[in-house]
Structure formats: C-alpha cells, structure tokens
Coordinates of C-alpha atoms and ligand atoms in Angstrom, one line a residue:
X11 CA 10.2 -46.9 -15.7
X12 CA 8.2 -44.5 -17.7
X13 CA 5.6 -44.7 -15.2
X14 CA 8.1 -43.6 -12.5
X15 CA 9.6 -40.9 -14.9
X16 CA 6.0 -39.6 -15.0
X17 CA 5.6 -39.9 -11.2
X18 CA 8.8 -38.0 -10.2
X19 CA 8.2 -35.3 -13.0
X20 CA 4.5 -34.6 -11.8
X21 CA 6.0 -34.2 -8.3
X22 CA 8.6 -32.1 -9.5
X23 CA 6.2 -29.8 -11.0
X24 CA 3.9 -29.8 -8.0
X25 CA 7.0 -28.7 -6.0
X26 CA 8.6 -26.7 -8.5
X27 CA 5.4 -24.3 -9.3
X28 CA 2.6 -24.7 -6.5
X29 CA 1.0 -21.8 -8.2
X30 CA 0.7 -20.3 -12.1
X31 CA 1.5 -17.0 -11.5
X32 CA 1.5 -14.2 -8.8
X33 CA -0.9 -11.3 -9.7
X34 CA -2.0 -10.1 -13.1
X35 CA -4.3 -7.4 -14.3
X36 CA -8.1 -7.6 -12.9
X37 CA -7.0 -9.4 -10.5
X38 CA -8.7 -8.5 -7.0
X39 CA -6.9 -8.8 -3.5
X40 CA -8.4 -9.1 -0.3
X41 CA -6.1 -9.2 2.8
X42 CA -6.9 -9.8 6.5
X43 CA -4.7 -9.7 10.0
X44 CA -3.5 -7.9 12.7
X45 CA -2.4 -4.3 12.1
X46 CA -0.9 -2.4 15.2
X47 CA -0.8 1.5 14.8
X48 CA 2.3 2.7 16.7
X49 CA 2.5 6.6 17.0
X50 CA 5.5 8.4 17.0
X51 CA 4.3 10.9 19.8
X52 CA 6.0 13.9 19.5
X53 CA 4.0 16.7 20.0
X54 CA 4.4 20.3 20.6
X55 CA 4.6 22.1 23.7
X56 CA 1.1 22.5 25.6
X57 CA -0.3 26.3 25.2
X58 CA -3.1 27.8 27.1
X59 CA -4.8 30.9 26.4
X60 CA -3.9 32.7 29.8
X61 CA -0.3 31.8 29.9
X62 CA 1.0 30.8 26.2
X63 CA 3.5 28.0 26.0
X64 CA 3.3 26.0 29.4
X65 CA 5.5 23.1 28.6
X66 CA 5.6 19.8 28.6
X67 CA 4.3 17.2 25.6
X68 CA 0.9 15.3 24.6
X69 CA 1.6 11.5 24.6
X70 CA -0.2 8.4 22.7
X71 CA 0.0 4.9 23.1
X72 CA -0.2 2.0 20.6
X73 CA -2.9 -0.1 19.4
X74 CA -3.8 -3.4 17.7
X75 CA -6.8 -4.0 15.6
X76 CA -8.2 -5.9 12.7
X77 CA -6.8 -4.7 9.2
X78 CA -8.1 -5.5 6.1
X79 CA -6.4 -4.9 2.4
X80 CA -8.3 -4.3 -0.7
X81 CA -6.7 -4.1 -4.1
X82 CA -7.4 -3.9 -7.7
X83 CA -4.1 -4.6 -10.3
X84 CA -4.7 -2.3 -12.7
X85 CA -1.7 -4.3 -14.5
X86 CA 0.3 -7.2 -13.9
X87 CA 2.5 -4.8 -11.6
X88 CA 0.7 -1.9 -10.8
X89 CA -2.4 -2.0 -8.3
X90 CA -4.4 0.7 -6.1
X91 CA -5.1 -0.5 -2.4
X92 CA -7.2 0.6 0.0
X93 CA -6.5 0.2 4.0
X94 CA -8.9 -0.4 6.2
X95 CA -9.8 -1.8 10.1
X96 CA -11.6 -1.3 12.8
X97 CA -11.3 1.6 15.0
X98 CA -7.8 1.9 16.4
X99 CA -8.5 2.9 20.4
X100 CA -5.4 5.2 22.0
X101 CA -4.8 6.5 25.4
X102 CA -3.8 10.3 25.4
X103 CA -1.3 11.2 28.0
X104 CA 0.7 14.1 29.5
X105 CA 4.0 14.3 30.6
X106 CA 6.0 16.9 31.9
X107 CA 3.7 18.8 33.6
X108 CA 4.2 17.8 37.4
X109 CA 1.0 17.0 38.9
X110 CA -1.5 16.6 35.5
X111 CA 1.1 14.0 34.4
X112 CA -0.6 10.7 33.1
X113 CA -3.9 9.6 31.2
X114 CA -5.7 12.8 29.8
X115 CA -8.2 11.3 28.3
X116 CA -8.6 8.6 24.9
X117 CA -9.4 8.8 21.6
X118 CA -10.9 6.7 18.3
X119 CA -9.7 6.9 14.8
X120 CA -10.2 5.3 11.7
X121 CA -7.0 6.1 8.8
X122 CA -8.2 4.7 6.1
X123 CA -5.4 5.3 3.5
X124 CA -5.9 5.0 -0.6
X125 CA -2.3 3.8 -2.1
X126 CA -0.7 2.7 -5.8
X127 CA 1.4 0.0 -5.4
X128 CA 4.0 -2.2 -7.2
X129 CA 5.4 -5.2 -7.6
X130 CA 8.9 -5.1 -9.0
X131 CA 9.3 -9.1 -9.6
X132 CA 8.2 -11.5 -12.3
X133 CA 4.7 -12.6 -12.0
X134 CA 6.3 -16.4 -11.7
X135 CA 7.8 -15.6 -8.4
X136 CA 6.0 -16.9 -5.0
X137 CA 7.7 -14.1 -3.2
X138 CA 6.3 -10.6 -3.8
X139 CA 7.6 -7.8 -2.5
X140 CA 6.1 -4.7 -2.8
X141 CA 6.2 -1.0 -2.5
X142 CA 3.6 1.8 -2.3
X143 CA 2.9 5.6 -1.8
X144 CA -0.8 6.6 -1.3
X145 CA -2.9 9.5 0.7
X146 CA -4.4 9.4 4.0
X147 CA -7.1 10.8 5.8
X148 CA -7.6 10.2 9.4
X149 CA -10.8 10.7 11.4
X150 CA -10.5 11.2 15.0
X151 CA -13.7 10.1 17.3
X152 CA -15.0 9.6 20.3
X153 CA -12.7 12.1 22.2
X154 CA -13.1 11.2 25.8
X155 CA -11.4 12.6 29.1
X156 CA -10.5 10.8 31.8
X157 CA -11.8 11.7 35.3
X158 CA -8.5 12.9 36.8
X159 CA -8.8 15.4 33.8
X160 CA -11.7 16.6 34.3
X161 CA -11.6 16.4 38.0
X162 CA -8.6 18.9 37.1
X163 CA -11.2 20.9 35.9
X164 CA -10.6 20.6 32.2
X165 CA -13.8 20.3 30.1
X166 CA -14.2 18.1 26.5
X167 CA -11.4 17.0 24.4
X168 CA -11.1 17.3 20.2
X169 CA -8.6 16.8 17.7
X170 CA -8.5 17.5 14.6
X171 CA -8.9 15.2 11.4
X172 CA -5.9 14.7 9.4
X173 CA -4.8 14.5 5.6
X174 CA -1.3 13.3 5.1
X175 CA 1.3 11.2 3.3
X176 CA 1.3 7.6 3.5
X177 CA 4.7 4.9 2.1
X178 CA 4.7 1.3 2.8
X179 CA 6.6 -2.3 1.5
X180 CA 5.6 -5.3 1.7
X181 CA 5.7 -8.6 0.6
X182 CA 3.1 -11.1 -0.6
X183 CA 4.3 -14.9 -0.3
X184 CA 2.0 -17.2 -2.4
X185 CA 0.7 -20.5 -0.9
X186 CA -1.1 -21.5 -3.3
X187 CA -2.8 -20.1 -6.6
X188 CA -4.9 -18.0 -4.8
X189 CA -3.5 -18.0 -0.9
X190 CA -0.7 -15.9 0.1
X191 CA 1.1 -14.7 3.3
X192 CA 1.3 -10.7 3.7
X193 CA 3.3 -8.9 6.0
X194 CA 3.8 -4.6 5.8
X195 CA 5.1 -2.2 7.0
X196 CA 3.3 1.4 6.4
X197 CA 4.6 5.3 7.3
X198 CA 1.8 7.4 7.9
X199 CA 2.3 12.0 8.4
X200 CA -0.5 12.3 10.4
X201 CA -1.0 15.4 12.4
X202 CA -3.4 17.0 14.2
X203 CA -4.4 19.7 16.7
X204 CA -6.0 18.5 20.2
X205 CA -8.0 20.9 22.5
X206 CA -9.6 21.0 25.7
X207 CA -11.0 23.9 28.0
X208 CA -10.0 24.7 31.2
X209 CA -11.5 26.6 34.0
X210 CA -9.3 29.3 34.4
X211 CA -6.5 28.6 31.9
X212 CA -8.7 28.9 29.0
X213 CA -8.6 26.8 26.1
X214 CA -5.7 24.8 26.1
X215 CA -4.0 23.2 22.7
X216 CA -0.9 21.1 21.8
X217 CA 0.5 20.4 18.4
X218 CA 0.5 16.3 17.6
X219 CA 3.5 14.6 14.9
X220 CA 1.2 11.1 15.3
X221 CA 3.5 9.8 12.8
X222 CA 3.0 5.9 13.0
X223 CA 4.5 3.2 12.1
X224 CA 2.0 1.2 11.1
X225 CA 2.7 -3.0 10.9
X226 CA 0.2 -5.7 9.5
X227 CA 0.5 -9.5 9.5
X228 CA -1.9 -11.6 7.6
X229 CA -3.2 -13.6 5.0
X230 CA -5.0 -12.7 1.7
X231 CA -7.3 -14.1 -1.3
X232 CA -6.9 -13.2 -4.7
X233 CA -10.1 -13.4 -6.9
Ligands
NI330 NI1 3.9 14.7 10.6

C-alpha cells in the first residue's frame, strides 16, 4: 500500500511538473527553426528622372530561411533577444507598367533585430507567452537584375539599408527543464529606397513599405 501510494505520487509529480520552473534571471536562450519573412509590398509609384512619377508599384515575394533566437533574462520576466538567420533571398517585381511587368531583378538581406521582451506568466507555468518591442536594422545585398531588365536597358539595382521598429508575441511551451517549443510572430517597419539606371529615362527610383510579417517555428535550449 505505502509502496503504491509512493508509486502513484512520484507519477503524479512527474506528470504534474515535468519541469522546475520556466525562465529565471541569467538564464540564456537559444532558439532554432524556420522563419519566413513575408513583405507587405507596397511601394510608391516608380519615378524616373526624365518623366517624374511613371506609375505603377515595386513588388517582393516571400522567403523562408533558418532563424535563430538568442536571449539573455535579465530577470525572471524581463529578457533582451537578438534575431538572427541566414540571408533571406527575394525576387523584386514590377507591376503595372505594361510591357516591364514581372521579375526586375532579386535581392539579399539580413534584418537582424535587437528586442526586450517579457513574459507576463508565473515562472511555474509550461506555457509562456511572450511579448516584445526591439530595433531593427536591415542590410540589403547582393542587388541583382534580371536579364529581361537589363535587356530593357536598365543598368545595376540598390536599395537602401533600413532602421526601423520591430513588435512581436510569442509563446515558449516547455518540454522539459531545459526543451521548449517556440512559435512567433514578429512586425518589422522596414523601408527602403531602390534604384536602377536607365538608358534614356535616367535614374529611376521607387519608394518600398517592406513591412513584413515575420513568422518562426522552432525549438529552443535554455542554459
Ligand atoms: Ni514602413
């Protein structure tokens, strides 16, 4: 009897609490899945230096890549994270614009983005949510046109590097002491200024909103 009193209340405590605690000051998180970057794609209307505003709009697709978390809880609630992945690879289009409609060319970035964030519940909850608010900066690379663009006589592409605003929530799901389930969601302003040259139209430019919506799934460590 005692023995099976024992039994059942060891199980119950291996159900009931598969972990100590959540996160707690010093602790160090390390989180790794897929993150897709999703841009908003508005963008102004295209200009050129001959004829001013021309029309139509500047277009990106989305991407998946690796992403990877880091974070340092300053206190049992309160952390700084830093985002990072590898280079996030987008098609740049145009529409609108009758016959130079389509791929214009492709771009590189990296938006590595520096947040606080917080954890509202009780360390002694599994389930984490989260919430955070950092800065961004986004570094645009590798600026390529395609061949129907330059066959259109357009020469180099560039855009500019961004600073903006970056919100996000999450939710951390502890497996264990140490293994948890992430998923995120992140908000990122980031806007930029693309140029090209043209033969006879000049140097033509287009206002980007790149505005993502940024989404990770994945799993983390804490040390
Ligand atoms: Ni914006």
């Amino acid at each position: 009897m005692r023995k099976t009193l024992f039994t059942a209340s060891a199980l119950a405590l291996a159900l009931a609490a598969p972990f100590a605690q959540a996160f707690e000051a010093g602790d160090i998180i390390v989180r790794a899945g897929a993150i897709t970057v999703d841009p908003h794609e508005d963008s102004s209307a295209i200009s050129t230096a001959v004829t001013g505003p021309l029309g139509g709009k500047a277009t990106l697709d989305s991407d998946t890549q690796l992403g990877l978390n880091f974070a340092y809880m300053l206190t049992d609630k309160v952390g700084i994270e830093l985002l990072a992945a590898t280079p996030f690879s987008h098609d740049v289009g145009v529409k609108g614009l009758g016959a130079l409609d389509g791929k214009f060319g492709s771009i590189k970035h990296l938006p590595p983005t520096l947040s606080v964030i917080y954890y509202p519940l009780n360390k002694t909850s599994a389930f984490q949510p989260y919430v955070g608010a950092g800065v961004n900066y986004t570094w645009f690379f590798d600026d390529k046109l395609s061949s129907s663009a330059e066959a259109n006589q357009f020469n180099g592409l560039d855009l500019k590097d961004s600073w903006g605003l970056a919100a996000q929530v999450g939710m951390d799901y502890m497996l264990t002491e140490n293994v948890m389930l992430n998923a995120q969601v992140r908000y990122i302003d980031i806007d930029t200024e693309a140029t090209s040259n043209h033969a006879t139209l000049g140097k033509v430019k287009v206002d980007v909103d790149v505005d993502p919506f940024v989404y990770m799934v994945g799993l983390g460590y804490k040390f």
